PDB file of C-alpha atoms and ligand atoms in Angstrom:
ATOM      1  CA  UNK A   1      -0.038   0.000  -0.003  1.00 91.00           C
ATOM      2  CA  UNK A   2       0.973   3.609  -0.500  1.00 96.00           C
ATOM      3  CA  UNK A   3       2.647   5.388   2.345  1.00 98.00           C
ATOM      4  CA  UNK A   4       0.156   7.088   4.790  1.00 98.00           C
ATOM      5  CA  UNK A   5      -0.377  10.826   4.597  1.00 99.00           C
ATOM      6  CA  UNK A   6      -1.464  12.198   7.976  1.00 99.00           C
ATOM      7  CA  UNK A   7      -3.245  15.604   7.929  1.00 99.00           C
ATOM      8  CA  UNK A   8      -3.604  17.403  11.183  1.00 99.00           C
ATOM      9  CA  UNK A   9      -6.529  19.838  11.272  1.00 99.00           C
ATOM     10  CA  UNK A  10      -5.059  21.752  14.233  1.00 99.00           C
ATOM     11  CA  UNK A  11      -7.394  24.694  14.768  1.00 98.00           C
ATOM     12  CA  UNK A  12     -10.793  24.535  13.039  1.00 98.00           C
ATOM     13  CA  UNK A  13     -13.267  27.406  13.241  1.00 98.00           C
ATOM     14  CA  UNK A  14     -15.835  26.110  15.701  1.00 97.00           C
ATOM     15  CA  UNK A  15     -14.013  24.510  18.587  1.00 98.00           C
ATOM     16  CA  UNK A  16     -12.936  26.721  21.551  1.00 98.00           C
ATOM     17  CA  UNK A  17     -10.625  26.771  24.510  1.00 98.00           C
ATOM     18  CA  UNK A  18     -13.660  26.180  26.760  1.00 98.00           C
ATOM     19  CA  UNK A  19     -13.896  22.762  25.101  1.00 98.00           C
ATOM     20  CA  UNK A  20     -10.186  21.972  25.273  1.00 98.00           C
ATOM     21  CA  UNK A  21      -7.729  24.601  26.592  1.00 98.00           C
ATOM     22  CA  UNK A  22      -5.165  23.527  24.045  1.00 98.00           C
ATOM     23  CA  UNK A  23      -7.157  24.726  21.061  1.00 99.00           C
ATOM     24  CA  UNK A  24      -4.891  27.360  19.439  1.00 99.00           C
ATOM     25  CA  UNK A  25      -5.924  30.919  18.794  1.00 99.00           C
ATOM     26  CA  UNK A  26      -2.742  33.066  18.765  1.00 99.00           C
ATOM     27  CA  UNK A  27      -0.005  32.629  16.149  1.00 98.00           C
ATOM     28  CA  UNK A  28       2.309  31.246  18.805  1.00 98.00           C
ATOM     29  CA  UNK A  29      -0.317  28.659  19.842  1.00 99.00           C
ATOM     30  CA  UNK A  30      -0.948  27.775  16.233  1.00 99.00           C
ATOM     31  CA  UNK A  31       2.796  27.191  15.707  1.00 98.00           C
ATOM     32  CA  UNK A  32       2.995  25.185  18.926  1.00 99.00           C
ATOM     33  CA  UNK A  33       0.148  22.866  17.669  1.00 99.00           C
ATOM     34  CA  UNK A  34       1.499  22.640  14.114  1.00 99.00           C
ATOM     35  CA  UNK A  35       4.967  21.644  15.472  1.00 98.00           C
ATOM     36  CA  UNK A  36       3.491  18.989  17.808  1.00 98.00           C
ATOM     37  CA  UNK A  37       1.615  17.471  14.884  1.00 99.00           C
ATOM     38  CA  UNK A  38       4.610  17.639  12.469  1.00 98.00           C
ATOM     39  CA  UNK A  39       6.916  16.106  15.107  1.00 98.00           C
ATOM     40  CA  UNK A  40       4.490  13.312  15.607  1.00 98.00           C
ATOM     41  CA  UNK A  41       4.252  12.429  11.840  1.00 98.00           C
ATOM     42  CA  UNK A  42       1.824  14.778  10.160  1.00 99.00           C
ATOM     43  CA  UNK A  43       2.884  15.835   6.704  1.00 98.00           C
ATOM     44  CA  UNK A  44      -0.036  18.246   6.069  1.00 99.00           C
ATOM     45  CA  UNK A  45      -1.475  20.872   8.285  1.00 99.00           C
ATOM     46  CA  UNK A  46      -5.098  21.917   7.506  1.00 99.00           C
ATOM     47  CA  UNK A  47      -5.157  25.446   8.654  1.00 99.00           C
ATOM     48  CA  UNK A  48      -7.855  27.736   9.984  1.00 99.00           C
ATOM     49  CA  UNK A  49      -6.847  30.920  11.719  1.00 99.00           C
ATOM     50  CA  UNK A  50      -8.272  32.973  14.546  1.00 98.00           C
ATOM     51  CA  UNK A  51      -7.795  36.463  15.925  1.00 98.00           C
ATOM     52  CA  UNK A  52      -6.147  36.340  19.418  1.00 98.00           C
ATOM     53  CA  UNK A  53      -9.595  36.238  21.153  1.00 98.00           C
ATOM     54  CA  UNK A  54     -10.548  33.144  19.278  1.00 98.00           C
ATOM     55  CA  UNK A  55     -12.764  34.694  16.587  1.00 98.00           C
ATOM     56  CA  UNK A  56     -12.394  32.756  13.298  1.00 98.00           C
ATOM     57  CA  UNK A  57     -11.105  34.842  10.404  1.00 98.00           C
ATOM     58  CA  UNK A  58     -10.089  34.147   6.780  1.00 98.00           C
ATOM     59  CA  UNK A  59      -7.995  37.439   6.725  1.00 98.00           C
ATOM     60  CA  UNK A  60      -5.231  36.983   4.219  1.00 98.00           C
ATOM     61  CA  UNK A  61      -2.750  38.810   6.423  1.00 98.00           C
ATOM     62  CA  UNK A  62      -3.492  36.614   9.393  1.00 99.00           C
ATOM     63  CA  UNK A  63      -3.096  33.503   7.269  1.00 99.00           C
ATOM     64  CA  UNK A  64       0.239  34.837   5.993  1.00 98.00           C
ATOM     65  CA  UNK A  65       1.460  35.517   9.492  1.00 98.00           C
ATOM     66  CA  UNK A  66       0.492  31.974  10.625  1.00 99.00           C
ATOM     67  CA  UNK A  67       1.872  30.236   7.542  1.00 98.00           C
ATOM     68  CA  UNK A  68       5.196  32.146   7.771  1.00 98.00           C
ATOM     69  CA  UNK A  69       5.553  31.299  11.463  1.00 98.00           C
ATOM     70  CA  UNK A  70       4.681  27.592  10.919  1.00 98.00           C
ATOM     71  CA  UNK A  71       7.286  27.372   8.161  1.00 98.00           C
ATOM     72  CA  UNK A  72       9.977  28.665  10.513  1.00 98.00           C
ATOM     73  CA  UNK A  73       9.326  25.697  12.801  1.00 98.00           C
ATOM     74  CA  UNK A  74       8.362  23.083  10.234  1.00 98.00           C
ATOM     75  CA  UNK A  75       9.956  24.157   6.861  1.00 98.00           C
ATOM     76  CA  UNK A  76       8.903  21.067   5.053  1.00 98.00           C
ATOM     77  CA  UNK A  77       5.335  20.589   6.080  1.00 98.00           C
ATOM     78  CA  UNK A  78       2.537  21.112   3.471  1.00 98.00           C
ATOM     79  CA  UNK A  79       0.083  23.798   4.585  1.00 98.00           C
ATOM     80  CA  UNK A  80      -3.452  23.295   3.339  1.00 99.00           C
ATOM     81  CA  UNK A  81      -5.512  26.439   4.162  1.00 99.00           C
ATOM     82  CA  UNK A  82      -9.258  26.175   4.609  1.00 99.00           C
ATOM     83  CA  UNK A  83     -11.538  27.958   2.176  1.00 99.00           C
ATOM     84  CA  UNK A  84     -14.511  26.700   4.205  1.00 98.00           C
ATOM     85  CA  UNK A  85     -13.793  29.146   6.985  1.00 98.00           C
ATOM     86  CA  UNK A  86     -16.694  29.467   9.455  1.00 98.00           C
ATOM     87  CA  UNK A  87     -20.379  28.924   8.871  1.00 97.00           C
ATOM     88  CA  UNK A  88     -21.977  32.305   7.851  1.00 96.00           C
ATOM     89  CA  UNK A  89     -18.843  33.814   6.175  1.00 98.00           C
ATOM     90  CA  UNK A  90     -19.207  35.189   2.589  1.00 98.00           C
ATOM     91  CA  UNK A  91     -17.538  33.270  -0.342  1.00 98.00           C
ATOM     92  CA  UNK A  92     -15.193  36.229  -0.981  1.00 98.00           C
ATOM     93  CA  UNK A  93     -14.116  36.268   2.604  1.00 98.00           C
ATOM     94  CA  UNK A  94     -13.497  32.510   2.672  1.00 98.00           C
ATOM     95  CA  UNK A  95     -11.498  32.559  -0.484  1.00 98.00           C
ATOM     96  CA  UNK A  96      -8.786  35.070   0.693  1.00 98.00           C
ATOM     97  CA  UNK A  97      -5.989  32.541   1.643  1.00 98.00           C
ATOM     98  CA  UNK A  98      -5.924  31.261  -1.998  1.00 98.00           C
ATOM     99  CA  UNK A  99      -4.184  34.539  -2.987  1.00 98.00           C
ATOM    100  CA  UNK A 100      -1.215  33.350  -0.950  1.00 98.00           C
ATOM    101  CA  UNK A 101      -0.668  30.633  -3.521  1.00 98.00           C
ATOM    102  CA  UNK A 102      -0.754  27.598  -1.257  1.00 98.00           C
ATOM    103  CA  UNK A 103       0.153  24.207  -2.776  1.00 98.00           C
ATOM    104  CA  UNK A 104      -3.270  22.855  -1.905  1.00 98.00           C
ATOM    105  CA  UNK A 105      -6.421  24.170  -0.178  1.00 98.00           C
ATOM    106  CA  UNK A 106      -9.828  22.822   0.772  1.00 99.00           C
ATOM    107  CA  UNK A 107     -12.736  23.032  -1.750  1.00 98.00           C
ATOM    108  CA  UNK A 108     -16.030  22.173  -0.133  1.00 98.00           C
ATOM    109  CA  UNK A 109     -18.320  20.443  -2.668  1.00 98.00           C
ATOM    110  CA  UNK A 110     -21.803  21.115  -1.511  1.00 98.00           C
ATOM    111  CA  UNK A 111     -24.226  22.481   1.106  1.00 98.00           C
ATOM    112  CA  UNK A 112     -25.260  20.507   4.176  1.00 98.00           C
ATOM    113  CA  UNK A 113     -26.668  21.179   7.690  1.00 98.00           C
ATOM    114  CA  UNK A 114     -23.891  21.812  10.236  1.00 97.00           C
ATOM    115  CA  UNK A 115     -25.363  21.376  13.643  1.00 96.00           C
ATOM    116  CA  UNK A 116     -28.047  23.918  13.821  1.00 96.00           C
ATOM    117  CA  UNK A 117     -26.430  26.091  11.092  1.00 97.00           C
ATOM    118  CA  UNK A 118     -26.199  25.571   7.407  1.00 98.00           C
ATOM    119  CA  UNK A 119     -22.778  25.330   5.622  1.00 98.00           C
ATOM    120  CA  UNK A 120     -23.611  26.938   2.270  1.00 98.00           C
ATOM    121  CA  UNK A 121     -21.695  26.096  -0.895  1.00 98.00           C
ATOM    122  CA  UNK A 122     -23.964  26.739  -3.926  1.00 98.00           C
ATOM    123  CA  UNK A 123     -22.970  25.568  -7.430  1.00 97.00           C
ATOM    124  CA  UNK A 124     -21.913  29.172  -8.325  1.00 98.00           C
ATOM    125  CA  UNK A 125     -19.718  29.358  -5.234  1.00 98.00           C
ATOM    126  CA  UNK A 126     -18.103  26.015  -5.867  1.00 98.00           C
ATOM    127  CA  UNK A 127     -17.423  26.993  -9.560  1.00 98.00           C
ATOM    128  CA  UNK A 128     -15.963  30.361  -8.467  1.00 98.00           C
ATOM    129  CA  UNK A 129     -13.657  28.759  -5.964  1.00 98.00           C
ATOM    130  CA  UNK A 130     -12.488  25.959  -8.384  1.00 98.00           C
ATOM    131  CA  UNK A 131     -11.808  28.470 -11.179  1.00 98.00           C
ATOM    132  CA  UNK A 132      -9.761  30.635  -8.966  1.00 98.00           C
ATOM    133  CA  UNK A 133      -7.831  27.710  -7.587  1.00 98.00           C
ATOM    134  CA  UNK A 134      -7.168  26.549 -11.151  1.00 98.00           C
ATOM    135  CA  UNK A 135      -6.041  29.955 -12.376  1.00 97.00           C
ATOM    136  CA  UNK A 136      -3.626  30.251  -9.428  1.00 97.00           C
ATOM    137  CA  UNK A 137      -2.343  26.575  -9.630  1.00 97.00           C
ATOM    138  CA  UNK A 138      -3.634  25.588  -6.203  1.00 98.00           C
ATOM    139  CA  UNK A 139      -4.653  21.883  -6.056  1.00 98.00           C
ATOM    140  CA  UNK A 140      -8.112  21.530  -4.489  1.00 98.00           C
ATOM    141  CA  UNK A 141      -8.674  18.901  -1.785  1.00 99.00           C
ATOM    142  CA  UNK A 142     -12.299  18.035  -2.598  1.00 99.00           C
ATOM    143  CA  UNK A 143     -14.143  18.003   0.719  1.00 98.00           C
ATOM    144  CA  UNK A 144     -17.176  15.772   0.649  1.00 99.00           C
ATOM    145  CA  UNK A 145     -19.455  15.352   3.617  1.00 98.00           C
ATOM    146  CA  UNK A 146     -21.986  13.145   1.780  1.00 98.00           C
ATOM    147  CA  UNK A 147     -22.301  11.309  -1.508  1.00 98.00           C
ATOM    148  CA  UNK A 148     -24.044  14.156  -3.451  1.00 98.00           C
ATOM    149  CA  UNK A 149     -20.819  16.229  -2.923  1.00 98.00           C
ATOM    150  CA  UNK A 150     -18.709  13.582  -4.720  1.00 98.00           C
ATOM    151  CA  UNK A 151     -21.181  13.817  -7.580  1.00 98.00           C
ATOM    152  CA  UNK A 152     -20.650  17.584  -7.594  1.00 98.00           C
ATOM    153  CA  UNK A 153     -16.950  17.216  -7.596  1.00 98.00           C
ATOM    154  CA  UNK A 154     -17.069  14.839 -10.457  1.00 98.00           C
ATOM    155  CA  UNK A 155     -19.212  17.288 -12.378  1.00 98.00           C
ATOM    156  CA  UNK A 156     -16.636  20.008 -11.721  1.00 97.00           C
ATOM    157  CA  UNK A 157     -14.017  17.620 -13.204  1.00 98.00           C
ATOM    158  CA  UNK A 158     -16.073  16.938 -16.297  1.00 97.00           C
ATOM    159  CA  UNK A 159     -16.608  20.681 -16.833  1.00 97.00           C
ATOM    160  CA  UNK A 160     -12.829  21.190 -16.634  1.00 97.00           C
ATOM    161  CA  UNK A 161     -12.804  23.235 -13.491  1.00 97.00           C
ATOM    162  CA  UNK A 162     -10.421  20.822 -11.691  1.00 97.00           C
ATOM    163  CA  UNK A 163      -7.525  18.841 -13.028  1.00 95.00           C
ATOM    164  CA  UNK A 164      -6.518  15.246 -12.468  1.00 95.00           C
ATOM    165  CA  UNK A 165      -5.168  13.543 -10.294  1.00 94.00           C
ATOM    166  CA  UNK A 166      -8.219  14.356  -8.070  1.00 98.00           C
ATOM    167  CA  UNK A 167      -7.753  14.297  -4.249  1.00 98.00           C
ATOM    168  CA  UNK A 168     -10.745  13.933  -1.869  1.00 99.00           C
ATOM    169  CA  UNK A 169     -11.278  14.320   1.809  1.00 99.00           C
ATOM    170  CA  UNK A 170     -14.263  12.313   2.904  1.00 99.00           C
ATOM    171  CA  UNK A 171     -15.640  13.843   6.075  1.00 98.00           C
ATOM    172  CA  UNK A 172     -18.070  11.651   8.020  1.00 98.00           C
ATOM    173  CA  UNK A 173     -19.983  12.262  11.188  1.00 98.00           C
ATOM    174  CA  UNK A 174     -20.768  15.937  10.750  1.00 98.00           C
ATOM    175  CA  UNK A 175     -23.988  16.602  12.626  1.00 97.00           C
ATOM    176  CA  UNK A 176     -26.335  17.135   9.710  1.00 97.00           C
ATOM    177  CA  UNK A 177     -24.552  15.164   6.977  1.00 98.00           C
ATOM    178  CA  UNK A 178     -23.482  11.425   6.457  1.00 98.00           C
ATOM    179  CA  UNK A 179     -22.807   9.236   9.462  1.00 98.00           C
ATOM    180  CA  UNK A 180     -19.348   7.830  10.265  1.00 98.00           C
ATOM    181  CA  UNK A 181     -19.808   4.173   9.733  1.00 98.00           C
ATOM    182  CA  UNK A 182     -17.826   1.556   7.819  1.00 98.00           C
ATOM    183  CA  UNK A 183     -20.764   1.074   5.366  1.00 98.00           C
ATOM    184  CA  UNK A 184     -20.813   4.842   4.577  1.00 98.00           C
ATOM    185  CA  UNK A 185     -17.033   5.129   4.155  1.00 98.00           C
ATOM    186  CA  UNK A 186     -16.898   2.186   1.817  1.00 98.00           C
ATOM    187  CA  UNK A 187     -19.863   3.559  -0.185  1.00 98.00           C
ATOM    188  CA  UNK A 188     -18.092   6.905  -0.466  1.00 98.00           C
ATOM    189  CA  UNK A 189     -14.714   5.423  -1.536  1.00 98.00           C
ATOM    190  CA  UNK A 190     -16.427   3.153  -4.059  1.00 98.00           C
ATOM    191  CA  UNK A 191     -17.967   6.234  -5.521  1.00 98.00           C
ATOM    192  CA  UNK A 192     -14.591   7.871  -6.297  1.00 98.00           C
ATOM    193  CA  UNK A 193     -12.718   7.553  -9.605  1.00 97.00           C
ATOM    194  CA  UNK A 194     -10.246   4.574  -9.387  1.00 96.00           C
ATOM    195  CA  UNK A 195      -7.142   6.788  -9.742  1.00 96.00           C
ATOM    196  CA  UNK A 196      -8.213   9.305  -7.202  1.00 98.00           C
ATOM    197  CA  UNK A 197      -6.382   9.735  -3.867  1.00 98.00           C
ATOM    198  CA  UNK A 198      -8.449  10.109  -0.705  1.00 98.00           C
ATOM    199  CA  UNK A 199      -8.237  11.040   2.928  1.00 98.00           C
ATOM    200  CA  UNK A 200     -10.854  10.207   5.505  1.00 99.00           C
ATOM    201  CA  UNK A 201     -11.917  12.338   8.459  1.00 99.00           C
ATOM    202  CA  UNK A 202     -14.161  11.040  11.239  1.00 98.00           C
ATOM    203  CA  UNK A 203     -15.863  13.795  13.362  1.00 98.00           C
ATOM    204  CA  UNK A 204     -16.047  13.401  17.139  1.00 98.00           C
ATOM    205  CA  UNK A 205     -15.897  10.018  18.788  1.00 96.00           C
ATOM    206  CA  UNK A 206     -15.675   8.251  15.383  1.00 97.00           C
ATOM    207  CA  UNK A 207     -12.300   9.861  14.570  1.00 98.00           C
ATOM    208  CA  UNK A 208     -10.081   6.761  15.224  1.00 98.00           C
ATOM    209  CA  UNK A 209     -12.682   4.280  13.858  1.00 98.00           C
ATOM    210  CA  UNK A 210     -12.653   6.088  10.564  1.00 98.00           C
ATOM    211  CA  UNK A 211      -8.832   6.492  10.703  1.00 98.00           C
ATOM    212  CA  UNK A 212      -8.472   2.735  11.305  1.00 98.00           C
ATOM    213  CA  UNK A 213     -10.822   1.911   8.370  1.00 98.00           C
ATOM    214  CA  UNK A 214      -8.935   4.257   6.075  1.00 98.00           C
ATOM    215  CA  UNK A 215      -5.587   2.705   7.138  1.00 98.00           C
ATOM    216  CA  UNK A 216      -6.647  -0.791   6.135  1.00 98.00           C
ATOM    217  CA  UNK A 217      -8.516   0.486   2.952  1.00 98.00           C
ATOM    218  CA  UNK A 218      -5.431   2.194   1.628  1.00 98.00           C
ATOM    219  CA  UNK A 219      -6.591   5.813   2.250  1.00 98.00           C
ATOM    220  CA  UNK A 220      -4.999   8.640   4.041  1.00 99.00           C
ATOM    221  CA  UNK A 221      -6.081  10.016   7.456  1.00 99.00           C
ATOM    222  CA  UNK A 222      -6.957  13.322   8.964  1.00 99.00           C
ATOM    223  CA  UNK A 223      -7.221  13.906  12.685  1.00 99.00           C
ATOM    224  CA  UNK A 224      -6.932  17.078  14.861  1.00 99.00           C
ATOM    225  CA  UNK A 225      -8.835  19.452  17.176  1.00 99.00           C
ATOM    226  CA  UNK A 226     -11.071  20.738  14.313  1.00 98.00           C
ATOM    227  CA  UNK A 227     -12.623  17.208  14.228  1.00 98.00           C
ATOM    228  CA  UNK A 228     -12.140  15.785  17.736  1.00 98.00           C
ATOM    229  CA  UNK A 229     -10.806  17.003  21.080  1.00 98.00           C
ATOM    230  CA  UNK A 230     -10.402  13.760  22.860  1.00 98.00           C
ATOM    231  CA  UNK A 231      -7.583  11.159  22.929  1.00 98.00           C
ATOM    232  CA  UNK A 232      -9.992   8.550  24.321  1.00 97.00           C
ATOM    233  CA  UNK A 233     -13.346   8.553  25.953  1.00 97.00           C
ATOM    234  CA  UNK A 234     -13.303  11.377  28.719  1.00 97.00           C
ATOM    235  CA  UNK A 235      -9.654  12.180  28.128  1.00 98.00           C
ATOM    236  CA  UNK A 236      -8.988  15.447  26.432  1.00 98.00           C
ATOM    237  CA  UNK A 237      -5.977  15.373  24.049  1.00 98.00           C
ATOM    238  CA  UNK A 238      -3.146  17.564  25.365  1.00 98.00           C
ATOM    239  CA  UNK A 239      -2.089  18.568  21.793  1.00 99.00           C
ATOM    240  CA  UNK A 240      -2.752  17.801  18.203  1.00 99.00           C
ATOM    241  CA  UNK A 241       0.501  15.824  18.322  1.00 99.00           C
ATOM    242  CA  UNK A 242      -1.091  13.416  20.686  1.00 99.00           C
ATOM    243  CA  UNK A 243      -3.877  12.644  18.209  1.00 99.00           C
ATOM    244  CA  UNK A 244      -1.302  12.197  15.457  1.00 99.00           C
ATOM    245  CA  UNK A 245       0.802   9.899  17.580  1.00 98.00           C
ATOM    246  CA  UNK A 246      -2.222   7.662  18.034  1.00 98.00           C
ATOM    247  CA  UNK A 247      -2.676   7.339  14.262  1.00 99.00           C
ATOM    248  CA  UNK A 248       1.039   6.538  13.879  1.00 99.00           C
ATOM    249  CA  UNK A 249       0.707   3.801  16.514  1.00 98.00           C
ATOM    250  CA  UNK A 250      -2.268   2.395  14.600  1.00 98.00           C
ATOM    251  CA  UNK A 251      -0.339   2.585  11.337  1.00 98.00           C
ATOM    252  CA  UNK A 252       2.607   0.776  12.794  1.00 98.00           C
ATOM    253  CA  UNK A 253       0.358  -2.015  14.013  1.00 98.00           C
ATOM    254  CA  UNK A 254      -1.362  -2.164  10.517  1.00 97.00           C
ATOM    255  CA  UNK A 255       1.935  -1.944   8.569  1.00 96.00           C
ATOM    256  CA  UNK A 256       1.385   1.434   6.903  1.00 98.00           C
ATOM    257  CA  UNK A 257       4.506   3.356   6.583  1.00 98.00           C
ATOM    258  CA  UNK A 258       4.072   7.008   7.335  1.00 98.00           C
ATOM    259  CA  UNK A 259       4.732   9.538   4.582  1.00 98.00           C
ATOM    260  CA  UNK A 260       7.159  12.513   4.943  1.00 98.00           C
ATOM    261  CA  UNK A 261       6.080  15.730   3.597  1.00 98.00           C
ATOM    262  CA  UNK A 262       8.322  14.988   0.497  1.00 98.00           C
ATOM    263  CA  UNK A 263       6.523  11.584   0.086  1.00 98.00           C
ATOM    264  CA  UNK A 264       3.130  13.340   0.450  1.00 98.00           C
ATOM    265  CA  UNK A 265       4.056  15.826  -2.364  1.00 98.00           C
ATOM    266  CA  UNK A 266       4.936  12.934  -4.583  1.00 98.00           C
ATOM    267  CA  UNK A 267       1.695  11.110  -3.821  1.00 98.00           C
ATOM    268  CA  UNK A 268      -0.513  14.171  -4.403  1.00 98.00           C
ATOM    269  CA  UNK A 269       1.476  15.582  -7.273  1.00 97.00           C
ATOM    270  CA  UNK A 270       2.374  18.865  -5.579  1.00 97.00           C
ATOM    271  CA  UNK A 271       5.243  21.125  -6.190  1.00 86.00           C
ATOM    272  CA  UNK A 272       6.777  22.858  -3.125  1.00 81.00           C
TER     273      UNK A 272
HETATM  274  N1  LIG B 301     -15.738  25.195   9.388  1.00 72.28           N
HETATM  275  C1  LIG B 301     -16.643  24.339   8.631  1.00 72.28           C
HETATM  276  C2  LIG B 301     -17.904  25.070   8.494  1.00 72.28           C
HETATM  277  C3  LIG B 301     -13.092  23.461   5.329  1.00 72.28           C
HETATM  278  O1  LIG B 301     -12.135  23.756   6.098  1.00 72.28           O
HETATM  279  O2  LIG B 301     -12.887  23.547   4.066  1.00 72.28           O
HETATM  280  C4  LIG B 301     -16.094  24.185   7.235  1.00 72.28           C
HETATM  281  C5  LIG B 301     -14.689  23.638   7.189  1.00 72.28           C
HETATM  282  C6  LIG B 301     -14.352  23.030   5.775  1.00 72.28           C
HETATM  283  O3  LIG B 301     -13.918  23.568   8.041  1.00 72.28           O
HETATM  284 ZN1  LIG B 302     -11.642  22.912   8.070  1.00 72.28          ZN
END
């Protein structure tokens, strides 16, 4: 099997220090969490940024500050900024980090309930994001929270908005979208083009179930505070690194070699 790419979603936009005091807000805290994840074996950092008080922002300047600071501590790591931002942000606000020309960024492929809110990604928004990413040479990580979003992503490909090789992040267990079960992960993976690469993300208590399934199915894995704050039932994770370490342990047991950032670039067809 291919080497395992571990993505650490270190910050998110919805989780807070009240839920886990290690959730990073400041640039220093973001660097601390990114370094803990890289040291443990993550080759990609999925990045959201906050103002110092914890308010989520897609401000280009704040992203630049965070990316430059992370790169000082982890020069090789791949940084994958969010274009999802936080629920309620406008498409224009969300798209700002793309202008920093990252190697790869998230591209959310449809609308779904998100707890009691709605995460809105209309066809026009998805097309606008995909076009801009293509123009700037930013590879989209196609985020799919349910099967219809895979269909939307494949339509994007057919219309020429995204180039091969396609890379998906299958996110299961969002409150309002598809459940995080083995059946649903298999259904999603079987719906992908055969030559696509994919990563799986399990939200909340299903994080490590989905990670284990992805490990044995040959997919890549995302963990991190954005998705889950607990190392095990009732035990808060002290850092994102602790969550990544747990995946590395599972990978060792299941004989999946962990990819370096250089390996990950080769697997995903990225240029540093
Ligand atoms: N914060 C969520 C509403 C992404 O990063 O592209 C959306 C999200 C997806 O986190
Ligand atoms: Zn995100």
